[in-house]
Each structure stands twice: as C-alpha cells, then as structure tokens.
mmCIF file of C-alpha atoms and ligand atoms in Angstrom:
data_model
loop_
_atom_site.group_PDB
_atom_site.id
_atom_site.type_symbol
_atom_site.label_atom_id
_atom_site.label_comp_id
_atom_site.label_asym_id
_atom_site.label_seq_id
_atom_site.Cartn_x
_atom_site.Cartn_y
_atom_site.Cartn_z
ATOM 1 C CA MET A 1 0.000 0.000 0.000
ATOM 2 C CA THR A 2 1.253 3.503 -0.781
ATOM 3 C CA THR A 3 1.440 6.229 1.841
ATOM 4 C CA ALA A 4 -1.411 8.072 0.144
ATOM 5 C CA GLU A 5 -3.560 4.939 0.344
ATOM 6 C CA ARG A 6 -2.766 4.469 4.023
ATOM 7 C CA VAL A 7 -3.699 8.086 4.766
ATOM 8 C CA GLU A 8 -6.931 7.679 2.797
ATOM 9 C CA GLN A 9 -7.770 4.503 4.685
ATOM 10 C CA VAL A 10 -7.179 6.069 8.110
ATOM 11 C CA ARG A 11 -9.293 9.079 7.127
ATOM 12 C CA ALA A 12 -12.116 6.809 5.958
ATOM 13 C CA ARG A 13 -11.998 4.867 9.226
ATOM 14 C CA ILE A 14 -12.171 8.118 11.217
ATOM 15 C CA GLU A 15 -15.146 9.241 9.130
ATOM 16 C CA ARG A 16 -17.010 5.983 9.641
ATOM 17 C CA ALA A 17 -16.350 6.021 13.392
ATOM 18 C CA ALA A 18 -17.535 9.630 13.581
ATOM 19 C CA ALA A 19 -20.681 8.732 11.653
ATOM 20 C CA ARG A 20 -21.439 5.886 14.050
ATOM 21 C CA ALA A 21 -21.241 8.370 16.927
ATOM 22 C CA GLY A 22 -23.209 11.082 15.113
ATOM 23 C CA ARG A 23 -20.171 13.343 15.087
ATOM 24 C CA ASP A 24 -18.765 15.677 12.448
ATOM 25 C CA PRO A 25 -15.425 14.188 11.286
ATOM 26 C CA ARG A 26 -14.084 17.721 10.799
ATOM 27 C CA GLN A 27 -14.022 18.013 14.593
ATOM 28 C CA ILE A 28 -11.276 15.386 14.695
ATOM 29 C CA GLU A 29 -7.665 16.357 14.059
ATOM 30 C CA LEU A 30 -5.537 13.556 12.626
ATOM 31 C CA ILE A 31 -2.035 13.832 14.084
ATOM 32 C CA ALA A 32 0.529 11.780 12.177
ATOM 33 C CA VAL A 33 3.036 10.504 14.743
ATOM 34 C CA SER A 34 6.296 10.744 12.822
ATOM 35 C CA LYS A 35 8.773 9.802 15.572
ATOM 36 C CA THR A 36 11.625 7.648 14.172
ATOM 37 C CA HIS A 37 10.532 8.467 10.595
ATOM 38 C CA GLY A 38 12.522 10.692 8.273
ATOM 39 C CA LEU A 39 11.676 13.741 6.228
ATOM 40 C CA GLU A 40 10.891 11.770 3.100
ATOM 41 C CA GLN A 41 8.149 9.868 4.879
ATOM 42 C CA ILE A 42 6.860 13.042 6.481
ATOM 43 C CA ASP A 43 6.758 14.681 3.064
ATOM 44 C CA ALA A 44 4.761 11.768 1.675
ATOM 45 C CA VAL A 45 2.168 11.956 4.459
ATOM 46 C CA ALA A 46 1.994 15.752 4.147
ATOM 47 C CA ALA A 47 1.538 15.399 0.383
ATOM 48 C CA ALA A 48 -1.522 13.267 1.107
ATOM 49 C CA GLY A 49 -3.023 16.239 2.920
ATOM 50 C CA VAL A 50 -2.108 15.711 6.590
ATOM 51 C CA ARG A 51 -1.155 19.006 8.291
ATOM 52 C CA SER A 52 -0.528 17.886 11.901
ATOM 53 C CA PHE A 53 2.443 15.851 13.076
ATOM 54 C CA GLY A 54 3.466 14.503 16.472
ATOM 55 C CA GLU A 55 6.932 13.911 17.902
ATOM 56 C CA ASN A 56 8.061 12.631 21.294
ATOM 57 C CA ARG A 57 11.720 13.715 21.410
ATOM 58 C CA ILE A 58 12.751 17.350 21.160
ATOM 59 C CA GLN A 59 16.169 16.696 19.674
ATOM 60 C CA GLU A 60 14.854 14.418 16.955
ATOM 61 C CA ALA A 61 11.994 16.765 16.141
ATOM 62 C CA VAL A 62 13.780 20.086 15.837
ATOM 63 C CA GLU A 63 15.431 19.313 12.520
ATOM 64 C CA LYS A 64 12.214 18.014 10.989
ATOM 65 C CA ILE A 65 10.316 21.075 12.186
ATOM 66 C CA ALA A 66 12.962 23.378 10.733
ATOM 67 C CA ARG A 67 12.429 21.727 7.347
ATOM 68 C CA ARG A 68 8.630 21.835 7.474
ATOM 69 C CA PRO A 69 7.786 24.811 9.685
ATOM 70 C CA GLU A 70 4.430 25.347 7.963
ATOM 71 C CA LEU A 71 3.080 22.086 9.397
ATOM 72 C CA ARG A 72 1.419 21.991 12.811
ATOM 73 C CA TRP A 73 3.694 20.188 15.276
ATOM 74 C CA HIS A 74 2.504 18.505 18.485
ATOM 75 C CA PHE A 75 4.759 17.409 21.322
ATOM 76 C CA ILE A 76 3.411 14.089 22.623
ATOM 77 C CA GLY A 77 6.297 12.710 24.705
ATOM 78 C CA ARG A 78 7.400 13.066 28.271
ATOM 79 C CA LEU A 79 8.733 16.593 28.755
ATOM 80 C CA GLN A 80 11.634 17.313 31.070
ATOM 81 C CA ARG A 81 11.616 20.795 32.529
ATOM 82 C CA ASN A 82 15.070 21.583 31.159
ATOM 83 C CA LYS A 83 13.679 21.026 27.643
ATOM 84 C CA ALA A 84 10.475 22.970 28.196
ATOM 85 C CA ARG A 85 11.782 26.112 26.503
ATOM 86 C CA ARG A 86 12.676 24.306 23.305
ATOM 87 C CA ALA A 87 9.297 22.609 23.323
ATOM 88 C CA VAL A 88 7.532 25.969 23.570
ATOM 89 C CA GLU A 89 9.704 27.404 20.817
ATOM 90 C CA HIS A 90 9.046 24.617 18.343
ATOM 91 C CA PHE A 91 5.645 23.079 19.064
ATOM 92 C CA GLU A 92 2.132 24.479 18.817
ATOM 93 C CA LEU A 93 0.608 22.150 21.398
ATOM 94 C CA ILE A 94 2.212 20.209 24.248
ATOM 95 C CA HIS A 95 0.151 17.124 25.134
ATOM 96 C CA SER A 96 1.960 16.021 28.262
ATOM 97 C CA VAL A 97 1.659 18.397 31.213
ATOM 98 C CA ASP A 98 1.397 16.173 34.280
ATOM 99 C CA SER A 99 2.744 18.185 37.199
ATOM 100 C CA LEU A 100 2.412 21.572 38.807
ATOM 101 C CA ARG A 101 6.106 22.245 38.335
ATOM 102 C CA LEU A 102 6.048 21.522 34.612
ATOM 103 C CA GLY A 103 2.924 23.609 34.083
ATOM 104 C CA GLN A 104 4.415 26.505 36.021
ATOM 105 C CA ALA A 105 7.665 26.253 34.063
ATOM 106 C CA LEU A 106 5.748 26.419 30.773
ATOM 107 C CA ASP A 107 3.834 29.436 32.033
ATOM 108 C CA ARG A 108 7.028 31.256 33.006
ATOM 109 C CA ILE A 109 8.535 30.580 29.582
ATOM 110 C CA GLY A 110 5.386 31.861 27.887
ATOM 111 C CA CYS A 111 5.497 35.036 29.975
ATOM 112 C CA GLU A 112 9.133 35.606 29.056
ATOM 113 C CA MET A 113 8.388 35.081 25.377
ATOM 114 C CA GLY A 114 5.296 37.248 25.532
ATOM 115 C CA ARG A 115 2.919 34.580 24.238
ATOM 116 C CA GLU A 116 0.444 31.977 25.335
ATOM 117 C CA VAL A 117 1.487 28.340 25.737
ATOM 118 C CA GLU A 118 -1.168 25.834 24.707
ATOM 119 C CA ALA A 119 -1.096 22.474 26.439
ATOM 120 C CA LEU A 120 -3.066 19.391 27.382
ATOM 121 C CA VAL A 121 -2.913 17.582 30.702
ATOM 122 C CA GLU A 122 -1.877 13.941 30.400
ATOM 123 C CA VAL A 123 -3.893 11.583 32.579
ATOM 124 C CA ASN A 124 -2.685 8.121 33.582
ATOM 125 C CA LEU A 125 -5.980 6.245 33.511
ATOM 126 C CA GLY A 126 -4.560 2.744 33.438
ATOM 127 C CA GLY A 127 -2.752 3.209 36.736
ATOM 128 C CA GLU A 128 0.498 1.790 35.349
ATOM 129 C CA THR A 129 3.247 3.184 37.537
ATOM 130 C CA SER A 130 5.718 3.242 34.628
ATOM 131 C CA LYS A 131 3.532 5.610 32.629
ATOM 132 C CA ALA A 132 3.560 9.377 32.550
ATOM 133 C CA GLY A 133 0.468 11.325 33.463
ATOM 134 C CA VAL A 134 -1.334 12.577 36.535
ATOM 135 C CA ALA A 135 -3.452 10.088 38.483
ATOM 136 C CA PRO A 136 -7.186 10.656 37.941
ATOM 137 C CA ASP A 137 -7.758 11.432 41.621
ATOM 138 C CA GLN A 138 -5.175 14.232 41.451
ATOM 139 C CA LEU A 139 -6.335 15.742 38.184
ATOM 140 C CA GLU A 140 -8.695 18.311 39.669
ATOM 141 C CA ASP A 141 -6.075 19.557 42.126
ATOM 142 C CA LEU A 142 -3.573 19.935 39.301
ATOM 143 C CA LEU A 143 -6.026 21.929 37.186
ATOM 144 C CA ARG A 144 -6.880 24.167 40.149
ATOM 145 C CA GLY A 145 -3.175 24.696 40.750
ATOM 146 C CA LEU A 146 -2.556 25.671 37.132
ATOM 147 C CA ALA A 147 -5.705 27.774 36.659
ATOM 148 C CA GLY A 148 -5.434 31.507 36.212
ATOM 149 C CA LEU A 149 -1.788 31.566 35.150
ATOM 150 C CA GLU A 150 -0.900 34.319 32.749
ATOM 151 C CA ALA A 151 0.391 32.385 29.750
ATOM 152 C CA LEU A 152 -0.609 28.731 30.195
ATOM 153 C CA ARG A 153 -3.768 27.637 28.393
ATOM 154 C CA LEU A 154 -4.990 24.152 29.235
ATOM 155 C CA ARG A 155 -6.988 23.154 26.189
ATOM 156 C CA GLY A 156 -7.772 19.544 26.998
ATOM 157 C CA LEU A 157 -6.900 16.126 28.340
ATOM 158 C CA MET A 158 -4.713 13.423 26.840
ATOM 159 C CA THR A 159 -4.204 9.757 27.682
ATOM 160 C CA VAL A 160 -2.139 6.765 26.575
ATOM 161 C CA PRO A 161 -3.973 3.629 27.730
ATOM 162 C CA PRO A 162 -2.221 0.358 28.548
ATOM 163 C CA ARG A 163 -1.544 -1.850 25.547
ATOM 164 C CA ALA A 164 -4.447 -4.132 24.718
ATOM 165 C CA ASP A 165 -5.005 -6.564 21.866
ATOM 166 C CA ASP A 166 -8.706 -5.803 21.796
ATOM 167 C CA PRO A 167 -9.437 -2.090 21.240
ATOM 168 C CA GLN A 168 -12.775 -2.541 22.987
ATOM 169 C CA ALA A 169 -10.835 -3.153 26.204
ATOM 170 C CA VAL A 170 -9.786 0.510 26.336
ATOM 171 C CA ARG A 171 -13.242 1.925 25.656
ATOM 172 C CA PRO A 172 -14.011 2.374 29.380
ATOM 173 C CA LEU A 173 -10.822 4.416 29.784
ATOM 174 C CA PHE A 174 -11.664 6.699 26.855
ATOM 175 C CA ARG A 175 -15.159 7.079 28.248
ATOM 176 C CA ALA A 176 -13.741 7.917 31.672
ATOM 177 C CA LEU A 177 -11.529 10.632 30.171
ATOM 178 C CA ALA A 178 -14.538 12.162 28.401
ATOM 179 C CA GLU A 179 -16.470 12.087 31.679
ATOM 180 C CA GLN A 180 -13.628 13.825 33.500
ATOM 181 C CA GLN A 181 -13.574 16.442 30.752
ATOM 182 C CA ARG A 182 -17.317 17.130 31.113
ATOM 183 C CA ARG A 183 -17.108 17.360 34.878
ATOM 184 C CA LEU A 184 -14.000 19.540 34.989
ATOM 185 C CA ARG A 185 -15.168 21.961 32.312
ATOM 186 C CA GLU A 186 -18.118 22.762 34.537
ATOM 187 C CA LEU A 187 -15.756 24.108 37.169
ATOM 188 C CA GLY A 188 -15.148 27.045 34.809
ATOM 189 C CA LEU A 189 -11.547 27.485 35.922
ATOM 190 C CA PRO A 190 -9.797 30.441 34.228
ATOM 191 C CA GLY A 191 -7.361 29.380 31.517
ATOM 192 C CA VAL A 192 -8.694 25.804 31.652
ATOM 193 C CA SER A 193 -11.014 25.480 28.655
ATOM 194 C CA LEU A 194 -10.531 21.714 28.179
ATOM 195 C CA GLU A 195 -12.327 21.494 24.846
ATOM 196 C CA HIS A 196 -9.993 18.806 23.493
ATOM 197 C CA LEU A 197 -9.570 15.089 24.088
ATOM 198 C CA SER A 198 -6.335 13.643 22.672
ATOM 199 C CA MET A 199 -6.855 9.884 22.673
ATOM 200 C CA GLY A 200 -6.574 6.976 20.266
ATOM 201 C CA MET A 201 -3.555 5.470 18.479
ATOM 202 C CA SER A 202 -3.230 3.068 15.533
ATOM 203 C CA GLY A 203 -4.804 0.174 17.403
ATOM 204 C CA ASP A 204 -7.759 1.982 18.911
ATOM 205 C CA PHE A 205 -8.442 5.349 17.249
ATOM 206 C CA GLU A 206 -11.891 4.368 16.018
ATOM 207 C CA VAL A 207 -13.017 3.540 19.553
ATOM 208 C CA ALA A 208 -11.520 6.852 20.708
ATOM 209 C CA VAL A 209 -13.461 8.752 18.031
ATOM 210 C CA GLU A 210 -16.666 7.010 19.084
ATOM 211 C CA GLU A 211 -15.974 8.149 22.645
ATOM 212 C CA GLY A 212 -15.336 11.781 21.753
ATOM 213 C CA ALA A 213 -11.678 12.210 20.757
ATOM 214 C CA THR A 214 -10.958 15.540 19.048
ATOM 215 C CA MET A 215 -7.358 14.545 18.301
ATOM 216 C CA VAL A 216 -6.098 11.078 17.397
ATOM 217 C CA ARG A 217 -2.365 10.309 17.383
ATOM 218 C CA VAL A 218 -1.697 7.764 14.653
ATOM 219 C CA GLY A 219 1.774 6.446 13.844
ATOM 220 C CA SER A 220 2.160 2.967 12.385
ATOM 221 C CA ALA A 221 -1.195 2.907 10.570
ATOM 222 C CA LEU A 222 0.074 5.854 8.496
ATOM 223 C CA PHE A 223 3.828 5.263 8.291
ATOM 224 C CA GLY A 224 4.052 1.508 8.628
ATOM 225 C CA PRO A 225 5.826 -0.153 11.560
ATOM 226 C CA ARG A 226 8.676 1.620 13.356
ATOM 227 C CA VAL A 227 11.813 -0.436 12.891
ATOM 228 C CA GLY A 228 13.951 -1.201 15.905
ATOM 229 C CA ALA A 229 12.281 1.339 18.170
ATOM 230 C CA PRO A 230 10.369 0.213 21.257
ATOM 231 C CA ASN A 231 8.221 3.360 21.324
HETATM 232 C C1 LIG B 1 4.105 6.479 19.410
HETATM 233 C C2 LIG B 1 2.921 7.179 19.969
HETATM 234 C C3 LIG B 1 1.682 7.186 19.291
HETATM 235 C C4 LIG B 1 1.434 6.458 17.973
HETATM 236 O O1 LIG B 1 1.475 5.077 18.148
HETATM 237 P P1 LIG B 1 1.002 4.068 16.982
HETATM 238 O O2 LIG B 1 0.572 2.873 17.719
HETATM 239 O O3 LIG B 1 2.150 3.856 16.086
HETATM 240 O O4 LIG B 1 -0.133 4.728 16.273
HETATM 241 C C5 LIG B 1 0.651 7.906 19.856
HETATM 242 N N1 LIG B 1 0.797 8.572 21.021
HETATM 243 C C6 LIG B 1 1.957 8.586 21.695
HETATM 244 C C7 LIG B 1 2.049 9.331 22.971
HETATM 245 C C8 LIG B 1 3.053 7.878 21.199
HETATM 246 O O5 LIG B 1 4.201 7.876 21.887
#
C-alpha cells in the first residue's frame, strides 16, 4: 500500500467512526506521529493532505520542524523541565503536562516570550506506575493549581492507555476521560477550557473517536511499523 492509500484509509476509518457516533469528522484532528521516521516519509504523508504531526523527542523533532515549519507540530512525549523552553519554541501544542512544576515552568517561559502556551494535561488512567500522566484522583487539584496563570492555556486532556489486543478493552478508559472532561469543564476554571480530548492510536483510534476524541495520534497505521524502536 502507498502512503497516500494508508492516509486515505485512516481518514475513511475516522469518518465511519464519527458517523457511528453522530459526530462531524471535521471536529477530529488527525495527528501523524512521525517519531523515528525521516523527512521523506513526512513529506509523503503531508503530500496526502495531513497538516498535523506529532513527535516525542525534542532533539529528533527540531530538525524536521525546521524543514517543514508550515506544518502543525505537536509534542506528545514526556517533557523534562530543562527542555520545556525548546518545546515551547518549536511546538504548537504540548500534550503532556502532568505536574504543577512543569505547568508553572511552561507558564514562566510563555510570559518571558510574551505569548500563550497551549497544552493538554496527560492523565494516567490505566494506573500503570511506569507511565507518565497525573493520576485521575489528582487531576482536579492539578487543574486548580494551574488555573489563572498568565500564559498557560490548558486546552484539553490526553491519555495513553495500557496496551491491549482488543481495542474494545480501552473503551471504558476513553469514556472515563470524556467524563472527566465534562465534569472539569463545569468548574469554569480560568485558563482551563478543556475542549480537546487527545486519545486513540493506531490500534484503537476508532473507539476513541466514538468516545469523543478531538485529536487522534496515529503512527504505524500511516507510516508503517517503526523499525527497531520500542516506542
Ligand atoms: C508512538 C505514539 C503514538 C502512535 O502510536 P502508533 O501505535 O504507532 O499509532 C501515539 N501517542 C503517543 C504518545 C506515542 O508515543
């Protein structure tokens, strides 16, 4: 299958999942996760009409972003505070705020640069201790702690569920994230609009769309398998 065919197929699957849920597929941003893939592959996916790309390592991403600055770049990996400035400089949306200290650091950087910093809060719904993300029972406290900052704009929630062979197994987690979003939006915290849900990867993006995802992060279904890379 060509890259263009893979992109077309993923788009069609998103559209069918949206239709099943009575949703407008235009509300769903397809993020092509290009980590480990080179510029040629990125160019091929971009040529098929994809505008949003996701990377999980700053160093690896910076060169790609420099070559295709007109694309919309998302940071989806774990962010160390000493790399927060580079993330703000290069990425339009940071999906992985999971602590007060990181959120405050991003806010300070935004203030210094004189601009807003758009981010999502990553939630660890599966309870795996190895995974990034704030525990669900600490999510509200984190949002309250990061509300009302000058530059930080919390636009939504993101999750990476535990690996499962059956995509239906993660449906309850996606549903739980959507429920948290509904509940927390009602708090009306300043700077915490939470209109986005970033959930769903190659193995489960259709289930995520059915449960309300506004951003899906799709790697191997678009690019083919990543060779020799565990993540
Ligand atoms: C790698 C990665 C993806 C994409 O995974 P695929 O299974 O290849 O679609 C999505 N989200 C995050 C956070 C990732 O690290």
